Amino acid sequence: MSTTADPLAALGGLPGVPDSVSAVRGAVDRVYGHRVMRRRSGEITAEAALRGARASAALGGADWPLEEVRRRSDFGADAEARTVGAALRVTAEAGQLLDVWRQSPLRVLARLHLVAAGGGVRDPETARSGGDPVGRPRLAGEPVTEPLLDGFPLLDADEVTARLDGLAGLIVAGTAAPALVTAAVVHGELLAVRPFTEYNGLVARAAERLVLIASGLDPKSVCPAELGHAEQGGKAYVRALAGYVSGTPEGMAEWIAHCGRAVELGARESTAVCEALQRGAA
């Protein structure tokens, strides 16, 4: 397949990207090779989902301690609680949408946004008129709430539609690019485009997770990249995203490397959970 037919393949050869791909593969292999994964992989998956959701919510402005997320059952009390609840729902939903993702990624993104917003439209009359922004790309003039990304230009609705269609086409067509490259591009494109009025970051990070699972790199979803993004910090996240938005080879390589480091950190966290379980400490 040529790089013209497969534009993502060219990104895999950018300076530093092969090293990032190799480092990610090594980190993933280490956690999958742990003896605990052979007996208790379900527990590792569940813990990775919880920690990943907490981290994604933190990047969304709700930086709660892990134990607070673990013990809470009411996530509707205030804006931070709603963000944490949205992150938990989106993370849980993503793993159920693998087959649909391969055929209709835009349906999956709409579903993830619907789930993040609480499962449905909030006013039937508004829904009938097409005015409820839940589960669909934003329309011209609709505002976007995503404080972490306020410094980036907001695309108009027509460009949003075109960019989403282009991204969906790449996913459906398939690629020879490494999973890390595809996941980074999906994540970066959704942050750059911000197709929804809210929860774009949560949806973008869940989509990255989806690609890593669907590609076979992390089939059990035990390497929460969201945790790695949060661990590197919001400033580093925004700085790396600026590289993606620039579209330059250097910028793209920086973003892919940032995403690679996030996967490595997520894998390291799950390896530590495996060690704790092995010692009987968790």
PDB file of C-alpha atoms in Angstrom:
ATOM      1  CA  MET A   1       0.000   0.000   0.000  1.00  0.00           C
ATOM      2  CA  SER A   2       1.464   3.363  -0.976  1.00  0.00           C
ATOM      3  CA  THR A   3       1.681   6.285   1.399  1.00  0.00           C
ATOM      4  CA  THR A   4      -0.657   8.171  -0.969  1.00  0.00           C
ATOM      5  CA  ALA A   5      -3.365   5.563  -0.437  1.00  0.00           C
ATOM      6  CA  ASP A   6      -2.346   5.192   3.217  1.00  0.00           C
ATOM      7  CA  PRO A   7      -1.353   8.633   4.535  1.00  0.00           C
ATOM      8  CA  LEU A   8      -0.927   7.353   8.090  1.00  0.00           C
ATOM      9  CA  ALA A   9       1.857   4.993   7.003  1.00  0.00           C
ATOM     10  CA  ALA A  10       4.171   7.910   6.244  1.00  0.00           C
ATOM     11  CA  LEU A  11       3.819   9.162   9.821  1.00  0.00           C
ATOM     12  CA  GLY A  12       5.264   5.904  11.094  1.00  0.00           C
ATOM     13  CA  GLY A  13       8.594   6.796   9.515  1.00  0.00           C
ATOM     14  CA  LEU A  14       8.951  10.277  11.022  1.00  0.00           C
ATOM     15  CA  PRO A  15      12.098  10.834  13.114  1.00  0.00           C
ATOM     16  CA  GLY A  16      11.708   9.300  16.569  1.00  0.00           C
ATOM     17  CA  VAL A  17       8.401   7.585  15.829  1.00  0.00           C
ATOM     18  CA  PRO A  18       9.865   4.081  15.246  1.00  0.00           C
ATOM     19  CA  ASP A  19      11.605   4.392  18.621  1.00  0.00           C
ATOM     20  CA  SER A  20       8.317   5.365  20.287  1.00  0.00           C
ATOM     21  CA  VAL A  21       6.544   2.439  18.635  1.00  0.00           C
ATOM     22  CA  SER A  22       9.243   0.054  19.842  1.00  0.00           C
ATOM     23  CA  ALA A  23       9.166   1.437  23.394  1.00  0.00           C
ATOM     24  CA  VAL A  24       5.388   1.079  23.536  1.00  0.00           C
ATOM     25  CA  ARG A  25       5.553  -2.481  22.258  1.00  0.00           C
ATOM     26  CA  GLY A  26       8.093  -3.342  24.944  1.00  0.00           C
ATOM     27  CA  ALA A  27       6.018  -1.783  27.733  1.00  0.00           C
ATOM     28  CA  VAL A  28       2.861  -3.556  26.580  1.00  0.00           C
ATOM     29  CA  ASP A  29       4.674  -6.884  26.298  1.00  0.00           C
ATOM     30  CA  ARG A  30       5.970  -6.524  29.850  1.00  0.00           C
ATOM     31  CA  VAL A  31       2.548  -6.127  31.396  1.00  0.00           C
ATOM     32  CA  TYR A  32       1.020  -8.877  29.248  1.00  0.00           C
ATOM     33  CA  GLY A  33       3.872 -11.173  30.181  1.00  0.00           C
ATOM     34  CA  HIS A  34       3.326 -10.733  33.919  1.00  0.00           C
ATOM     35  CA  ARG A  35       2.259 -13.947  35.616  1.00  0.00           C
ATOM     36  CA  VAL A  36      -0.727 -12.211  37.267  1.00  0.00           C
ATOM     37  CA  MET A  37      -2.147 -11.422  33.814  1.00  0.00           C
ATOM     38  CA  ARG A  38      -2.444 -15.149  33.127  1.00  0.00           C
ATOM     39  CA  ARG A  39      -4.778 -15.668  36.079  1.00  0.00           C
ATOM     40  CA  ARG A  40      -6.403 -12.342  36.918  1.00  0.00           C
ATOM     41  CA  SER A  41      -6.467 -10.292  33.728  1.00  0.00           C
ATOM     42  CA  GLY A  42     -10.095  -9.295  34.313  1.00  0.00           C
ATOM     43  CA  GLU A  43      -9.152  -7.548  37.530  1.00  0.00           C
ATOM     44  CA  ILE A  44      -6.307  -5.706  35.807  1.00  0.00           C
ATOM     45  CA  THR A  45      -8.642  -4.598  33.020  1.00  0.00           C
ATOM     46  CA  ALA A  46     -11.211  -3.299  35.513  1.00  0.00           C
ATOM     47  CA  GLU A  47      -8.593  -1.428  37.500  1.00  0.00           C
ATOM     48  CA  ALA A  48      -7.068   0.052  34.346  1.00  0.00           C
ATOM     49  CA  ALA A  49     -10.506   1.280  33.264  1.00  0.00           C
ATOM     50  CA  LEU A  50     -11.094   2.956  36.617  1.00  0.00           C
ATOM     51  CA  ARG A  51      -7.680   4.598  36.694  1.00  0.00           C
ATOM     52  CA  GLY A  52      -7.926   5.649  33.066  1.00  0.00           C
ATOM     53  CA  ALA A  53     -11.349   7.220  33.595  1.00  0.00           C
ATOM     54  CA  ARG A  54     -10.122   9.086  36.665  1.00  0.00           C
ATOM     55  CA  ALA A  55      -7.177  10.429  34.687  1.00  0.00           C
ATOM     56  CA  SER A  56      -9.325  11.467  31.724  1.00  0.00           C
ATOM     57  CA  ALA A  57     -11.655  13.325  34.084  1.00  0.00           C
ATOM     58  CA  ALA A  58      -8.641  15.051  35.640  1.00  0.00           C
ATOM     59  CA  LEU A  59      -7.638  16.403  32.226  1.00  0.00           C
ATOM     60  CA  GLY A  60     -11.260  17.482  31.849  1.00  0.00           C
ATOM     61  CA  GLY A  61     -11.032  19.596  34.980  1.00  0.00           C
ATOM     62  CA  ALA A  62     -12.119  17.135  37.703  1.00  0.00           C
ATOM     63  CA  ASP A  63      -8.953  15.895  39.381  1.00  0.00           C
ATOM     64  CA  TRP A  64     -10.339  13.588  42.066  1.00  0.00           C
ATOM     65  CA  PRO A  65      -8.319  11.106  44.131  1.00  0.00           C
ATOM     66  CA  LEU A  66      -8.664   7.545  42.911  1.00  0.00           C
ATOM     67  CA  GLU A  67     -10.274   6.360  46.126  1.00  0.00           C
ATOM     68  CA  GLU A  68     -12.895   9.108  45.889  1.00  0.00           C
ATOM     69  CA  VAL A  69     -13.822   7.919  42.399  1.00  0.00           C
ATOM     70  CA  ARG A  70     -13.868   4.336  43.642  1.00  0.00           C
ATOM     71  CA  ARG A  71     -16.251   4.965  46.527  1.00  0.00           C
ATOM     72  CA  ARG A  72     -18.669   7.451  44.941  1.00  0.00           C
ATOM     73  CA  SER A  73     -21.962   6.427  43.386  1.00  0.00           C
ATOM     74  CA  ASP A  74     -23.562   9.840  42.845  1.00  0.00           C
ATOM     75  CA  PHE A  75     -22.016  11.743  39.946  1.00  0.00           C
ATOM     76  CA  GLY A  76     -24.654  14.382  39.345  1.00  0.00           C
ATOM     77  CA  ALA A  77     -24.123  16.784  42.215  1.00  0.00           C
ATOM     78  CA  ASP A  78     -21.965  19.393  40.455  1.00  0.00           C
ATOM     79  CA  ALA A  79     -19.887  20.028  37.342  1.00  0.00           C
ATOM     80  CA  GLU A  80     -16.840  18.095  38.550  1.00  0.00           C
ATOM     81  CA  ALA A  81     -18.940  15.112  39.592  1.00  0.00           C
ATOM     82  CA  ARG A  82     -20.667  15.120  36.208  1.00  0.00           C
ATOM     83  CA  THR A  83     -17.297  15.114  34.460  1.00  0.00           C
ATOM     84  CA  VAL A  84     -16.106  12.132  36.507  1.00  0.00           C
ATOM     85  CA  GLY A  85     -19.364  10.307  35.845  1.00  0.00           C
ATOM     86  CA  ALA A  86     -19.077  11.042  32.140  1.00  0.00           C
ATOM     87  CA  ALA A  87     -15.510   9.699  32.057  1.00  0.00           C
ATOM     88  CA  LEU A  88     -16.549   6.486  33.798  1.00  0.00           C
ATOM     89  CA  ARG A  89     -19.467   5.935  31.427  1.00  0.00           C
ATOM     90  CA  VAL A  90     -17.463   6.654  28.278  1.00  0.00           C
ATOM     91  CA  THR A  91     -14.609   4.374  29.327  1.00  0.00           C
ATOM     92  CA  ALA A  92     -17.023   1.529  30.054  1.00  0.00           C
ATOM     93  CA  GLU A  93     -18.881   2.044  26.780  1.00  0.00           C
ATOM     94  CA  ALA A  94     -15.825   2.193  24.532  1.00  0.00           C
ATOM     95  CA  GLY A  95     -15.009  -1.477  24.906  1.00  0.00           C
ATOM     96  CA  GLN A  96     -18.506  -2.443  23.771  1.00  0.00           C
ATOM     97  CA  LEU A  97     -18.202  -0.677  20.422  1.00  0.00           C
ATOM     98  CA  LEU A  98     -15.261  -2.393  18.745  1.00  0.00           C
ATOM     99  CA  ASP A  99     -17.173  -4.027  15.901  1.00  0.00           C
ATOM    100  CA  VAL A 100     -19.091  -0.854  15.123  1.00  0.00           C
ATOM    101  CA  TRP A 101     -15.894   1.233  15.203  1.00  0.00           C
ATOM    102  CA  ARG A 102     -14.339  -0.710  12.345  1.00  0.00           C
ATOM    103  CA  GLN A 103     -17.371  -0.139  10.126  1.00  0.00           C
ATOM    104  CA  SER A 104     -18.837   3.172  11.262  1.00  0.00           C
ATOM    105  CA  PRO A 105     -16.532   5.249  13.484  1.00  0.00           C
ATOM    106  CA  LEU A 106     -18.806   8.297  13.329  1.00  0.00           C
ATOM    107  CA  ARG A 107     -21.623   6.290  14.890  1.00  0.00           C
ATOM    108  CA  VAL A 108     -19.280   5.313  17.696  1.00  0.00           C
ATOM    109  CA  LEU A 109     -18.199   8.901  18.325  1.00  0.00           C
ATOM    110  CA  ALA A 110     -21.840  10.003  18.444  1.00  0.00           C
ATOM    111  CA  ARG A 111     -22.615   7.177  20.859  1.00  0.00           C
ATOM    112  CA  LEU A 112     -19.687   8.046  23.118  1.00  0.00           C
ATOM    113  CA  HIS A 113     -20.823  11.649  23.252  1.00  0.00           C
ATOM    114  CA  LEU A 114     -24.380  10.586  24.016  1.00  0.00           C
ATOM    115  CA  VAL A 115     -23.125   8.398  26.867  1.00  0.00           C
ATOM    116  CA  ALA A 116     -20.874  11.165  28.197  1.00  0.00           C
ATOM    117  CA  ALA A 117     -23.802  13.573  28.283  1.00  0.00           C
ATOM    118  CA  GLY A 118     -25.835  11.176  30.352  1.00  0.00           C
ATOM    119  CA  GLY A 119     -27.484   8.811  27.946  1.00  0.00           C
ATOM    120  CA  GLY A 120     -29.984  10.907  26.076  1.00  0.00           C
ATOM    121  CA  VAL A 121     -31.333  14.252  24.995  1.00  0.00           C
ATOM    122  CA  ARG A 122     -32.522  16.479  27.767  1.00  0.00           C
ATOM    123  CA  ASP A 123     -35.605  18.007  26.204  1.00  0.00           C
ATOM    124  CA  PRO A 124     -37.852  16.106  23.732  1.00  0.00           C
ATOM    125  CA  GLU A 125     -39.073  19.252  21.989  1.00  0.00           C
ATOM    126  CA  THR A 126     -35.514  20.461  21.480  1.00  0.00           C
ATOM    127  CA  ALA A 127     -34.581  17.042  20.101  1.00  0.00           C
ATOM    128  CA  ARG A 128     -37.379  17.155  17.544  1.00  0.00           C
ATOM    129  CA  SER A 129     -36.230  20.529  16.317  1.00  0.00           C
ATOM    130  CA  GLY A 130     -32.626  19.347  16.029  1.00  0.00           C
ATOM    131  CA  GLY A 131     -31.540  21.839  18.670  1.00  0.00           C
ATOM    132  CA  ASP A 132     -30.128  19.425  21.245  1.00  0.00           C
ATOM    133  CA  PRO A 133     -26.377  19.093  20.667  1.00  0.00           C
ATOM    134  CA  VAL A 134     -26.059  15.676  22.308  1.00  0.00           C
ATOM    135  CA  GLY A 135     -24.791  12.859  20.107  1.00  0.00           C
ATOM    136  CA  ARG A 136     -24.199  14.898  16.966  1.00  0.00           C
ATOM    137  CA  PRO A 137     -21.544  17.282  15.618  1.00  0.00           C
ATOM    138  CA  ARG A 138     -22.034  20.889  16.598  1.00  0.00           C
ATOM    139  CA  LEU A 139     -23.829  23.293  14.289  1.00  0.00           C
ATOM    140  CA  ALA A 140     -22.760  26.747  13.170  1.00  0.00           C
ATOM    141  CA  GLY A 141     -22.799  29.169  16.074  1.00  0.00           C
ATOM    142  CA  GLU A 142     -22.934  26.556  18.836  1.00  0.00           C
ATOM    143  CA  PRO A 143     -20.337  27.216  21.556  1.00  0.00           C
ATOM    144  CA  VAL A 144     -17.766  24.682  22.745  1.00  0.00           C
ATOM    145  CA  THR A 145     -16.895  24.105  26.392  1.00  0.00           C
ATOM    146  CA  GLU A 146     -13.384  22.651  26.639  1.00  0.00           C
ATOM    147  CA  PRO A 147     -11.296  24.933  28.892  1.00  0.00           C
ATOM    148  CA  LEU A 148      -8.030  23.035  28.464  1.00  0.00           C
ATOM    149  CA  LEU A 149      -8.153  23.675  24.710  1.00  0.00           C
ATOM    150  CA  ASP A 150      -9.301  27.295  24.701  1.00  0.00           C
ATOM    151  CA  GLY A 151      -6.039  28.419  23.131  1.00  0.00           C
ATOM    152  CA  PHE A 152      -6.700  26.561  19.881  1.00  0.00           C
ATOM    153  CA  PRO A 153      -8.748  28.006  17.007  1.00  0.00           C
ATOM    154  CA  LEU A 154     -12.280  26.684  16.705  1.00  0.00           C
ATOM    155  CA  LEU A 155     -13.148  25.290  13.286  1.00  0.00           C
ATOM    156  CA  ASP A 156     -16.447  26.165  11.669  1.00  0.00           C
ATOM    157  CA  ALA A 157     -19.173  23.540  11.380  1.00  0.00           C
ATOM    158  CA  ASP A 158     -18.559  22.753   7.697  1.00  0.00           C
ATOM    159  CA  GLU A 159     -14.874  22.111   8.298  1.00  0.00           C
ATOM    160  CA  VAL A 160     -15.735  19.941  11.309  1.00  0.00           C
ATOM    161  CA  THR A 161     -17.939  17.766   9.097  1.00  0.00           C
ATOM    162  CA  ALA A 162     -15.263  17.491   6.417  1.00  0.00           C
ATOM    163  CA  ARG A 163     -12.524  16.584   8.889  1.00  0.00           C
ATOM    164  CA  LEU A 164     -14.714  13.970  10.604  1.00  0.00           C
ATOM    165  CA  ASP A 165     -15.569  12.400   7.259  1.00  0.00           C
ATOM    166  CA  GLY A 166     -11.887  12.297   6.360  1.00  0.00           C
ATOM    167  CA  LEU A 167     -10.960  10.665   9.662  1.00  0.00           C
ATOM    168  CA  ALA A 168     -13.741   8.096   9.320  1.00  0.00           C
ATOM    169  CA  GLY A 169     -12.544   7.284   5.808  1.00  0.00           C
ATOM    170  CA  LEU A 170      -9.029   6.568   7.052  1.00  0.00           C
ATOM    171  CA  ILE A 171     -10.298   4.251   9.782  1.00  0.00           C
ATOM    172  CA  VAL A 172     -12.650   2.295   7.526  1.00  0.00           C
ATOM    173  CA  ALA A 173     -10.025   1.966   4.777  1.00  0.00           C
ATOM    174  CA  GLY A 174      -7.483   0.552   7.224  1.00  0.00           C
ATOM    175  CA  THR A 175      -3.796   1.328   7.441  1.00  0.00           C
ATOM    176  CA  ALA A 176      -0.407  -0.303   7.627  1.00  0.00           C
ATOM    177  CA  ALA A 177       0.678   2.291  10.193  1.00  0.00           C
ATOM    178  CA  PRO A 178       1.517   1.104  13.717  1.00  0.00           C
ATOM    179  CA  ALA A 179      -1.356   1.157  16.200  1.00  0.00           C
ATOM    180  CA  LEU A 180       0.303   3.943  18.169  1.00  0.00           C
ATOM    181  CA  VAL A 181       0.316   6.202  15.101  1.00  0.00           C
ATOM    182  CA  THR A 182      -3.342   5.556  14.317  1.00  0.00           C
ATOM    183  CA  ALA A 183      -4.388   6.051  17.933  1.00  0.00           C
ATOM    184  CA  ALA A 184      -2.435   9.305  18.183  1.00  0.00           C
ATOM    185  CA  VAL A 185      -3.967  10.671  14.982  1.00  0.00           C
ATOM    186  CA  VAL A 186      -7.512   9.782  16.034  1.00  0.00           C
ATOM    187  CA  HIS A 187      -6.931  11.381  19.428  1.00  0.00           C
ATOM    188  CA  GLY A 188      -5.247  14.489  18.037  1.00  0.00           C
ATOM    189  CA  GLU A 189      -7.764  15.015  15.251  1.00  0.00           C
ATOM    190  CA  LEU A 190     -10.731  14.880  17.624  1.00  0.00           C
ATOM    191  CA  LEU A 191      -9.090  17.371  19.966  1.00  0.00           C
ATOM    192  CA  ALA A 192      -8.196  19.682  17.086  1.00  0.00           C
ATOM    193  CA  VAL A 193     -11.655  19.507  15.530  1.00  0.00           C
ATOM    194  CA  ARG A 194     -13.698  19.461  18.786  1.00  0.00           C
ATOM    195  CA  PRO A 195     -16.801  18.198  16.991  1.00  0.00           C
ATOM    196  CA  PHE A 196     -19.130  18.394  19.998  1.00  0.00           C
ATOM    197  CA  THR A 197     -20.212  21.223  22.252  1.00  0.00           C
ATOM    198  CA  GLU A 198     -18.708  19.521  25.317  1.00  0.00           C
ATOM    199  CA  TYR A 199     -16.839  16.402  26.433  1.00  0.00           C
ATOM    200  CA  ASN A 200     -14.562  16.404  23.379  1.00  0.00           C
ATOM    201  CA  GLY A 201     -11.517  15.478  25.456  1.00  0.00           C
ATOM    202  CA  LEU A 202     -13.256  12.529  27.094  1.00  0.00           C
ATOM    203  CA  VAL A 203     -14.451  11.251  23.715  1.00  0.00           C
ATOM    204  CA  ALA A 204     -11.039  11.738  22.087  1.00  0.00           C
ATOM    205  CA  ARG A 205      -9.218   9.847  24.812  1.00  0.00           C
ATOM    206  CA  ALA A 206     -11.796   7.039  24.732  1.00  0.00           C
ATOM    207  CA  ALA A 207     -11.360   6.812  20.963  1.00  0.00           C
ATOM    208  CA  GLU A 208      -7.608   6.489  21.430  1.00  0.00           C
ATOM    209  CA  ARG A 209      -8.260   3.628  23.842  1.00  0.00           C
ATOM    210  CA  LEU A 210     -10.589   2.042  21.291  1.00  0.00           C
ATOM    211  CA  VAL A 211      -7.936   2.095  18.576  1.00  0.00           C
ATOM    212  CA  LEU A 212      -5.360   0.508  20.868  1.00  0.00           C
ATOM    213  CA  ILE A 213      -7.789  -2.307  21.688  1.00  0.00           C
ATOM    214  CA  ALA A 214      -9.116  -2.813  18.153  1.00  0.00           C
ATOM    215  CA  SER A 215      -5.609  -2.902  16.667  1.00  0.00           C
ATOM    216  CA  GLY A 216      -4.617  -5.807  18.887  1.00  0.00           C
ATOM    217  CA  LEU A 217      -1.855  -3.840  20.595  1.00  0.00           C
ATOM    218  CA  ASP A 218      -3.775  -3.811  23.892  1.00  0.00           C
ATOM    219  CA  PRO A 219      -6.664  -6.263  23.391  1.00  0.00           C
ATOM    220  CA  LYS A 220      -7.442  -6.560  27.110  1.00  0.00           C
ATOM    221  CA  SER A 221      -7.311  -2.777  27.609  1.00  0.00           C
ATOM    222  CA  VAL A 222      -4.792  -2.836  30.434  1.00  0.00           C
ATOM    223  CA  CYS A 223      -2.585   0.056  29.276  1.00  0.00           C
ATOM    224  CA  PRO A 224      -4.620   3.189  30.050  1.00  0.00           C
ATOM    225  CA  ALA A 225      -3.088   5.954  27.952  1.00  0.00           C
ATOM    226  CA  GLU A 226      -5.381   8.449  29.683  1.00  0.00           C
ATOM    227  CA  LEU A 227      -3.412   7.902  32.868  1.00  0.00           C
ATOM    228  CA  GLY A 228      -0.169   8.587  31.036  1.00  0.00           C
ATOM    229  CA  HIS A 229      -1.518  11.781  29.498  1.00  0.00           C
ATOM    230  CA  ALA A 230      -2.595  13.033  32.912  1.00  0.00           C
ATOM    231  CA  GLU A 231       0.697  12.019  34.518  1.00  0.00           C
ATOM    232  CA  GLN A 232       2.625  14.091  31.970  1.00  0.00           C
ATOM    233  CA  GLY A 233       0.439  17.069  32.885  1.00  0.00           C
ATOM    234  CA  GLY A 234      -2.029  19.337  31.163  1.00  0.00           C
ATOM    235  CA  LYS A 235       0.624  21.793  29.969  1.00  0.00           C
ATOM    236  CA  ALA A 236       2.628  19.057  28.256  1.00  0.00           C
ATOM    237  CA  TYR A 237      -0.593  17.672  26.745  1.00  0.00           C
ATOM    238  CA  VAL A 238      -1.517  21.049  25.261  1.00  0.00           C
ATOM    239  CA  ARG A 239       2.042  21.706  24.082  1.00  0.00           C
ATOM    240  CA  ALA A 240       2.215  18.348  22.291  1.00  0.00           C
ATOM    241  CA  LEU A 241      -1.227  18.891  20.774  1.00  0.00           C
ATOM    242  CA  ALA A 242      -0.019  22.210  19.377  1.00  0.00           C
ATOM    243  CA  GLY A 243       2.518  20.177  17.423  1.00  0.00           C
ATOM    244  CA  TYR A 244      -0.235  18.047  15.950  1.00  0.00           C
ATOM    245  CA  VAL A 245      -2.328  21.075  15.054  1.00  0.00           C
ATOM    246  CA  SER A 246       0.673  22.667  13.320  1.00  0.00           C
ATOM    247  CA  GLY A 247       0.725  19.773  10.854  1.00  0.00           C
ATOM    248  CA  THR A 248       4.517  19.904  10.534  1.00  0.00           C
ATOM    249  CA  PRO A 249       6.510  16.654  10.532  1.00  0.00           C
ATOM    250  CA  GLU A 250       8.260  17.733  13.736  1.00  0.00           C
ATOM    251  CA  GLY A 251       4.979  18.612  15.402  1.00  0.00           C
ATOM    252  CA  MET A 252       3.307  15.389  14.383  1.00  0.00           C
ATOM    253  CA  ALA A 253       6.270  13.374  15.618  1.00  0.00           C
ATOM    254  CA  GLU A 254       6.169  15.203  18.949  1.00  0.00           C
ATOM    255  CA  TRP A 255       2.476  14.408  19.400  1.00  0.00           C
ATOM    256  CA  ILE A 256       2.937  10.730  18.503  1.00  0.00           C
ATOM    257  CA  ALA A 257       5.856  10.468  20.926  1.00  0.00           C
ATOM    258  CA  HIS A 258       3.759  12.105  23.649  1.00  0.00           C
ATOM    259  CA  CYS A 259       0.982   9.572  23.066  1.00  0.00           C
ATOM    260  CA  GLY A 260       3.527   6.767  23.077  1.00  0.00           C
ATOM    261  CA  ARG A 261       4.870   7.884  26.419  1.00  0.00           C
ATOM    262  CA  ALA A 262       1.297   7.977  27.727  1.00  0.00           C
ATOM    263  CA  VAL A 263       0.752   4.338  26.746  1.00  0.00           C
ATOM    264  CA  GLU A 264       4.067   3.386  28.345  1.00  0.00           C
ATOM    265  CA  LEU A 265       3.060   5.069  31.603  1.00  0.00           C
ATOM    266  CA  GLY A 266      -0.323   3.350  31.515  1.00  0.00           C
ATOM    267  CA  ALA A 267       1.351  -0.009  31.004  1.00  0.00           C
ATOM    268  CA  ARG A 268       3.757   0.723  33.846  1.00  0.00           C
ATOM    269  CA  GLU A 269       0.824   1.476  36.144  1.00  0.00           C
ATOM    270  CA  SER A 270      -0.850  -1.826  35.323  1.00  0.00           C
ATOM    271  CA  THR A 271       2.438  -3.647  35.863  1.00  0.00           C
ATOM    272  CA  ALA A 272       2.551  -2.090  39.338  1.00  0.00           C
ATOM    273  CA  VAL A 273      -1.031  -3.261  39.951  1.00  0.00           C
ATOM    274  CA  CYS A 274       0.032  -6.773  38.915  1.00  0.00           C
ATOM    275  CA  GLU A 275       2.920  -6.613  41.369  1.00  0.00           C
ATOM    276  CA  ALA A 276       0.590  -5.452  44.151  1.00  0.00           C
ATOM    277  CA  LEU A 277      -1.833  -8.297  43.460  1.00  0.00           C
ATOM    278  CA  GLN A 278       1.034 -10.757  43.450  1.00  0.00           C
ATOM    279  CA  ARG A 279       2.107  -9.532  46.879  1.00  0.00           C
ATOM    280  CA  GLY A 280      -1.467  -9.599  48.117  1.00  0.00           C
ATOM    281  CA  ALA A 281      -1.416  -5.850  48.659  1.00  0.00           C
ATOM    282  CA  ALA A 282      -4.352  -5.014  46.360  1.00  0.00           C
TER     283      ALA A 282
END
